[in-house]
Structures are given as C-alpha cells and as structure tokens.
CSV table of C-alpha atoms in Angstrom, one decimal:
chain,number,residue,atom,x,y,z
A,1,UNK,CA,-12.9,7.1,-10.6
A,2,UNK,CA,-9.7,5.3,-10.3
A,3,UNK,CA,-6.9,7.9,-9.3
A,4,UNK,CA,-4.0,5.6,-10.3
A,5,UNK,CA,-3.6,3.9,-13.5
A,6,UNK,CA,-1.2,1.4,-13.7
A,7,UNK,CA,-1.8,-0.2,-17.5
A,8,UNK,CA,0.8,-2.6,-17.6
A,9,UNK,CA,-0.9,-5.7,-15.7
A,10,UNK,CA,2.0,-8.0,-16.5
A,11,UNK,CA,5.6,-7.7,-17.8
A,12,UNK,CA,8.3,-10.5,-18.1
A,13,UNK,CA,11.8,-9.5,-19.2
A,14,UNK,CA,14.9,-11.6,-19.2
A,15,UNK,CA,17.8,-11.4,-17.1
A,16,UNK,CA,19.8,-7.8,-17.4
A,17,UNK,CA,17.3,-6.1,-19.9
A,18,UNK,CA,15.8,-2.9,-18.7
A,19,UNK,CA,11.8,-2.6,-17.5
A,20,UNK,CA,10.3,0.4,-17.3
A,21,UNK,CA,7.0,0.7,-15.2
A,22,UNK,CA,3.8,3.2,-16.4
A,23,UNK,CA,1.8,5.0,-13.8
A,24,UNK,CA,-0.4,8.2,-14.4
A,25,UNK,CA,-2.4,9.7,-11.7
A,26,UNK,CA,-5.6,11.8,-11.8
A,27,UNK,CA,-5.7,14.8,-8.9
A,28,UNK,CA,-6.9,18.0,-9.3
A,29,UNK,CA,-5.2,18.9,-5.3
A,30,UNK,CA,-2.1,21.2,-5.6
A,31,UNK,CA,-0.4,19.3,-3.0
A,32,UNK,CA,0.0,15.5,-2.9
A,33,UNK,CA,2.3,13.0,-3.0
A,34,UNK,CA,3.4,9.9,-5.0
A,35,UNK,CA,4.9,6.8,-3.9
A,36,UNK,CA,6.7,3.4,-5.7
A,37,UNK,CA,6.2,-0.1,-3.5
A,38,UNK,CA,7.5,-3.6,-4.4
A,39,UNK,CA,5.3,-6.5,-2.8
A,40,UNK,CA,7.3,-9.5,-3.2
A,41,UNK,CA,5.7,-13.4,-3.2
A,42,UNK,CA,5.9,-13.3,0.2
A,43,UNK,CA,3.0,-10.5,0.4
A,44,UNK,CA,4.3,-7.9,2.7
A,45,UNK,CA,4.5,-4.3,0.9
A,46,UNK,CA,8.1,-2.9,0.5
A,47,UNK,CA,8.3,1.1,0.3
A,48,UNK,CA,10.6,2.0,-2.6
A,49,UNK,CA,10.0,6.3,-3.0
A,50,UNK,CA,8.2,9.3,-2.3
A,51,UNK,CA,7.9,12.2,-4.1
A,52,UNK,CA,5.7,15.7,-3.3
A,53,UNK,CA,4.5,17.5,-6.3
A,54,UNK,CA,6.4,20.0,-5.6
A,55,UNK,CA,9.6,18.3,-6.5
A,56,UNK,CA,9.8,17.4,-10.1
A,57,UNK,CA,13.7,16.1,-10.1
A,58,UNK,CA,14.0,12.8,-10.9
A,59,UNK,CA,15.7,10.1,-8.6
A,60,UNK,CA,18.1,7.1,-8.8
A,61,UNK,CA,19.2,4.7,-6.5
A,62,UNK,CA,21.3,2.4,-7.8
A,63,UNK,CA,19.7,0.1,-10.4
A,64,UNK,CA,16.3,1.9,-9.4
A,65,UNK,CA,14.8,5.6,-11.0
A,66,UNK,CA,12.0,7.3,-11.1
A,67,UNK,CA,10.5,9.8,-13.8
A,68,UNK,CA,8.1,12.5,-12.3
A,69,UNK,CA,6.8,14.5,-15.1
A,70,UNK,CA,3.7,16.7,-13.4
A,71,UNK,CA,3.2,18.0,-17.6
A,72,UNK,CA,1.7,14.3,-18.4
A,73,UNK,CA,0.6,13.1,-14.7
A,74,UNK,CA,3.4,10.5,-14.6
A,75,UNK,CA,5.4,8.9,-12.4
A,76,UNK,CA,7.1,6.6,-14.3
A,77,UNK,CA,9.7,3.4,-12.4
A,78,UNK,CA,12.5,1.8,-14.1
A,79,UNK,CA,14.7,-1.0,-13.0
A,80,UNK,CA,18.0,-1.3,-14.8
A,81,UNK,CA,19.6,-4.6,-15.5
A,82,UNK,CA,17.3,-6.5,-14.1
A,83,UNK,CA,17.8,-9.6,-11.8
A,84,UNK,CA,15.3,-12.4,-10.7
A,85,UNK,CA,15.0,-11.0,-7.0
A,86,UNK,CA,13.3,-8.1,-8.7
A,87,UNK,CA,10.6,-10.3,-9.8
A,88,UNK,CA,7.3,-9.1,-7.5
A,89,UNK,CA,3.9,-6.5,-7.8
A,90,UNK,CA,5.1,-3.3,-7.9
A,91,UNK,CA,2.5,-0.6,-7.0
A,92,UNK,CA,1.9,3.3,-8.1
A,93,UNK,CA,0.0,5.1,-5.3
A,94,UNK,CA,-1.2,8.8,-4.7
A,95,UNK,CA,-2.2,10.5,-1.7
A,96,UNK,CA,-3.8,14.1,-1.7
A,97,UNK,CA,-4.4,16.8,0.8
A,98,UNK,CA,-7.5,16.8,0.1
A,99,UNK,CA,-8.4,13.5,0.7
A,100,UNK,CA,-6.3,13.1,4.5
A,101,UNK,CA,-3.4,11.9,2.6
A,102,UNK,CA,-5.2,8.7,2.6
A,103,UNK,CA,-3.1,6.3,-0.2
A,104,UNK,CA,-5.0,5.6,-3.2
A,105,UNK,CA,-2.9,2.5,-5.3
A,106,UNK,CA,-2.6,1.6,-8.5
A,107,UNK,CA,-4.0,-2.5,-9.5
A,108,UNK,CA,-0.1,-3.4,-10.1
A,109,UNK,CA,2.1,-4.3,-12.7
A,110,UNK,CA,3.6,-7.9,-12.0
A,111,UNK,CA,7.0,-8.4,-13.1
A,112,UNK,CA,8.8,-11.6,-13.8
A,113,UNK,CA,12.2,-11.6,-14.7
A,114,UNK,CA,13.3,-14.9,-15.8
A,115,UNK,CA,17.0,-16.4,-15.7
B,1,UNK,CA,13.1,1.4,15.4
B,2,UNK,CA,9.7,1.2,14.5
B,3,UNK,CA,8.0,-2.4,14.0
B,4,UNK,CA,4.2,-3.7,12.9
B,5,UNK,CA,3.1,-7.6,13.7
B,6,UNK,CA,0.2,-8.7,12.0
B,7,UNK,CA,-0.9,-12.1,13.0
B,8,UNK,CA,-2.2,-14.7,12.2
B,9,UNK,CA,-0.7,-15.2,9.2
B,10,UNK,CA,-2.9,-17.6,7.5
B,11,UNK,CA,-6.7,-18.2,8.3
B,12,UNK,CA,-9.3,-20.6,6.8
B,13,UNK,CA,-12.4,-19.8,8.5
B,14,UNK,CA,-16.3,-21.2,7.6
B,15,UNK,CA,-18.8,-19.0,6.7
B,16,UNK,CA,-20.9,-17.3,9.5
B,17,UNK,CA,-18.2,-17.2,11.5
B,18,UNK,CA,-16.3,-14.3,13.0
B,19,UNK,CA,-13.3,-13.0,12.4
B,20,UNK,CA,-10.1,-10.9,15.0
B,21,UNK,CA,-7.6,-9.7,13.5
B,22,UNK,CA,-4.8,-7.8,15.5
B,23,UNK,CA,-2.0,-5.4,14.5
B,24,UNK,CA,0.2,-3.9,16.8
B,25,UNK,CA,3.0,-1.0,16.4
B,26,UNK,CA,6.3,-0.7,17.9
B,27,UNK,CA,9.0,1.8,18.4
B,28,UNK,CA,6.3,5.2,18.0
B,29,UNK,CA,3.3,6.7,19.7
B,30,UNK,CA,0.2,8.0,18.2
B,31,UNK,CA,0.8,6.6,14.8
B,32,UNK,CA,-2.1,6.9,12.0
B,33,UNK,CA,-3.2,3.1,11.2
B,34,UNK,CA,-4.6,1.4,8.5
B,35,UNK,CA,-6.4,-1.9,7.3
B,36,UNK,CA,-6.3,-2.9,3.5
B,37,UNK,CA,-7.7,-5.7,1.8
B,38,UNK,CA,-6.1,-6.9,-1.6
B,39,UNK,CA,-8.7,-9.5,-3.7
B,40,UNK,CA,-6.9,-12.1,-5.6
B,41,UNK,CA,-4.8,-10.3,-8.5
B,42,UNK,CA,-6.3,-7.1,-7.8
B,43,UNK,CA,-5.3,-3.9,-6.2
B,44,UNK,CA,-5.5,-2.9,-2.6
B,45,UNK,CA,-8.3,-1.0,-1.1
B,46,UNK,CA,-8.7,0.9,2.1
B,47,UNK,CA,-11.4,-0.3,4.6
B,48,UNK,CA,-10.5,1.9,7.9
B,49,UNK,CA,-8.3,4.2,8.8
B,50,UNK,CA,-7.0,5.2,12.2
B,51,UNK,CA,-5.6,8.5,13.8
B,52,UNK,CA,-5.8,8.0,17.8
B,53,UNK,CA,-7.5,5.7,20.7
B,54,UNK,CA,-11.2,5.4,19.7
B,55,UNK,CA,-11.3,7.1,16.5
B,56,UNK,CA,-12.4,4.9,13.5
B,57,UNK,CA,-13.4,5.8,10.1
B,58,UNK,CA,-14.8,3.8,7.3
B,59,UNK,CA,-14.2,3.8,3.9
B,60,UNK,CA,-16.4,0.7,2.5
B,61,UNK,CA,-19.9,-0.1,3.6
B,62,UNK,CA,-19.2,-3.9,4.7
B,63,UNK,CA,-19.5,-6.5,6.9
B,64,UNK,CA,-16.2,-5.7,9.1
B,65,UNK,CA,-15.5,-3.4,11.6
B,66,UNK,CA,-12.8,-2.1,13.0
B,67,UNK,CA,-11.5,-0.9,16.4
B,68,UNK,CA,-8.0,1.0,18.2
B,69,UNK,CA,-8.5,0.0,22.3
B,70,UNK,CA,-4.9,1.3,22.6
B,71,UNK,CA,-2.6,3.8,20.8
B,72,UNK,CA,-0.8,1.0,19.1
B,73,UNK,CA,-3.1,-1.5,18.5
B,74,UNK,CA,-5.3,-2.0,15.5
B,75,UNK,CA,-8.1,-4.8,14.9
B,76,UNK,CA,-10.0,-5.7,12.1
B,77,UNK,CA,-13.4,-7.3,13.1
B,78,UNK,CA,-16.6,-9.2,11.4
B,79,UNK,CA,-19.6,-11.1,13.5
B,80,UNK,CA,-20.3,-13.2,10.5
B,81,UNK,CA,-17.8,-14.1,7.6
B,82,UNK,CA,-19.0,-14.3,3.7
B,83,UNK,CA,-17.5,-16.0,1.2
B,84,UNK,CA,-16.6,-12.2,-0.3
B,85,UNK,CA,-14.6,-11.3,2.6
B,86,UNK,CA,-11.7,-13.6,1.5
B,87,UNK,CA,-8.1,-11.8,0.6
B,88,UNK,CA,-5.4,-10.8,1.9
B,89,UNK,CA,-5.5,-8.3,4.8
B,90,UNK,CA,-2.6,-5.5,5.6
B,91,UNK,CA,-2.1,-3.6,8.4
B,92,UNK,CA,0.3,-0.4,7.8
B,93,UNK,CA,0.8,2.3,10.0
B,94,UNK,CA,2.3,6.1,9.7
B,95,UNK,CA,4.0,8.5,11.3
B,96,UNK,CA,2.9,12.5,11.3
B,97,UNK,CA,2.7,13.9,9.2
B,98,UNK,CA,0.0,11.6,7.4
B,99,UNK,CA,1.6,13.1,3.8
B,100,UNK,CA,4.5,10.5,4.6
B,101,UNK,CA,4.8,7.1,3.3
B,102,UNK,CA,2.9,4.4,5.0
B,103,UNK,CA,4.9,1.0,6.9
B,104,UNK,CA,3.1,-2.3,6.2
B,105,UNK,CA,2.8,-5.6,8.0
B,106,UNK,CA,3.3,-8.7,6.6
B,107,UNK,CA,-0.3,-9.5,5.9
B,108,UNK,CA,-3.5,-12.4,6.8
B,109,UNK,CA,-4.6,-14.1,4.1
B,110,UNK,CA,-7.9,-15.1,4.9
B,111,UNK,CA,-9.7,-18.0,3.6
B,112,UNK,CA,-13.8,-18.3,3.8
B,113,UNK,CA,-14.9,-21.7,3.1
C-alpha cells in the first residue's frame, strides 16, 4: 500500500502566484517522521524539511511553509510568490520506526512556473 | 563537511551486460547508505539499504545486488542488464540516528539498449 500520496502529478502557475503542494501519509507507528525534497532538472535530490510527529507547529522559511496537521495525515508545502528557479519535482516522504526509518516517497508533484 | 560522489553520471549499456556502480561518502564514519532507483516519471524506490562494512539488505527481489567493502563506499551491482533495469540510480547516505533526513548524490542515469 502506498504510504505517501502525492495527488497532484502536475501543476503550472505563473510567475509570483502562490502553489500549494498536497501530501497525506498513511502510518499507523506513533513515531515517524516527514520530510519535503525539491529534485531539480538536473536530478540530484535537494532536502527542503523535516518534521517528527511529535511536532505539529508549522514552519516558514522565507518564501517556503509547511502545514503539518497529524488530524487529516497531512503535510502540506507551499511556495509563495513563486519564481521560475522553483520549477522542479518536489517529493513528500515518510519514514517510521517501525519500518528502520527507511524513507518511503511520494510519486511527485512537478511544478512549472512559467515567466 | 560531509560529501557523496556518485559516478558515472551517464551510462548506456547493452543488454546482458553488467553493470558497477560506485558511491562514496565524505566528511563522516559509519554512515547508513542507500541505493534508489527512480523509472521515468515515477517515484523513487528503495533497492538496498546499508548500516555498516558487510551488511546489506534488500528490499526488491531483482536482478542487482549490492555491496559496502568499506565504511564509505557503496556499489550497486548486476551480472546481466535487462531492458527493465533502466532509470535513474541515487545513492544517499545518513547520519545516526537513521530517523534523520537522508543526503543524496547526484545520480546515474542508466540506459539499457
């Protein structure tokens, strides 16, 4: 069963609008972890966040947050204002205790942010 | 700091024949390691995982194989190539605890003809 569901498979925004990225997990482990990463055209992965489950507060860094809501299995990525360099396969992943911690992605949501 | 090399970076290879490819660590000791493949479009999927000298474990039934000779040096194997085993392969490694976010390399995109 797949453990990360990333539904969006494609999204293409223009310049400076705001995306917003879906990812719900399935886990039925009390401790695990959650994680954003940004592979680029060039292929190499880029990590973005972590989060444990035991931290709900949401995060921002700079035109980047994330929405952790543990009540709908959610773990939700939004880019503000986005630019053209933020065009790239963006990945949801999980990793349980239960399962070594071993990272489980999502299939990606390609974003295209045109000019 | 820590560093991962993943070479080569491209390979076009016939069917039938085998395959080496090599990832090595910088900058940590004893680090957990990890091969992924990523099909076309598709997501990525662990084949082998990694967490010291020797110690190997499988998480698809295929034809590659992996192997760690050294603490910081991780190789992806196969005796015969299929068409199937084209995609791109990554190479990441960790740090303890394993719970922490994984470092990638910059990937092989392999080729079977």
């Amino acid at each position: 069963a797949q453990k990360v569901t990333q539904a969006q498979t494609e999204i293409s925004v223009v310049e400076k609008e705001d995306v917003t990225l879906d990812c719900v997990y399935e886990t039925r482990d009390t401790t695990y972890y959650l994680f954003w990463y940004k592979q680029p055209p060039s292929g190499e992965l880029v990590f973005l966040i972590r989060r444990n489950s035991f931290d709900e507060q949401n995060e921002i860094s700079g035109r980047y947050s994330w929405n952790f809501q543990k009540s709908t299995s959610s773990f939700n990525f939004t880019i503000t204002a986005s630019q053209v360099v933020d065009s790239a396969v963006y990945f949801c992943a999980l990793s349980e205790a239960q399962d070594d911690y071993k990272l489980s992605f999502g299939a990606g949501t390609t974003v295209t942010v045109r000019a | 700091s820590q560093t991962i090399h993943q070479w080569p970076a491209t390979l076009v290879q016939p069917v039938g024949s085998p395959l080496s490819l090599e990832c090595t660590v910088e900058g940590t000791s004893n680090p957990n390691l990890y091969w992924y493949r990523q099909a076309a479009g598709r997501g990525l999927q662990l084949l082998f995982y990694s967490v010291g000298i020797g110690q190997i474990s499988s998480e698809v039934p295929q034809n590659l194989s992996a192997s760690r000779p050294q603490d910081r040096q991780f190789i992806l194997s196969s005796k015969k190539l299929l068409l199937s085993d084209s995609g791109f392969y990554l190479c990441a490694w960790r740090d303890t605890p394993r719970a922490h976010e994984a470092f990638f390399g910059q990937g092989t995109r392999l080729t079977v003809v």
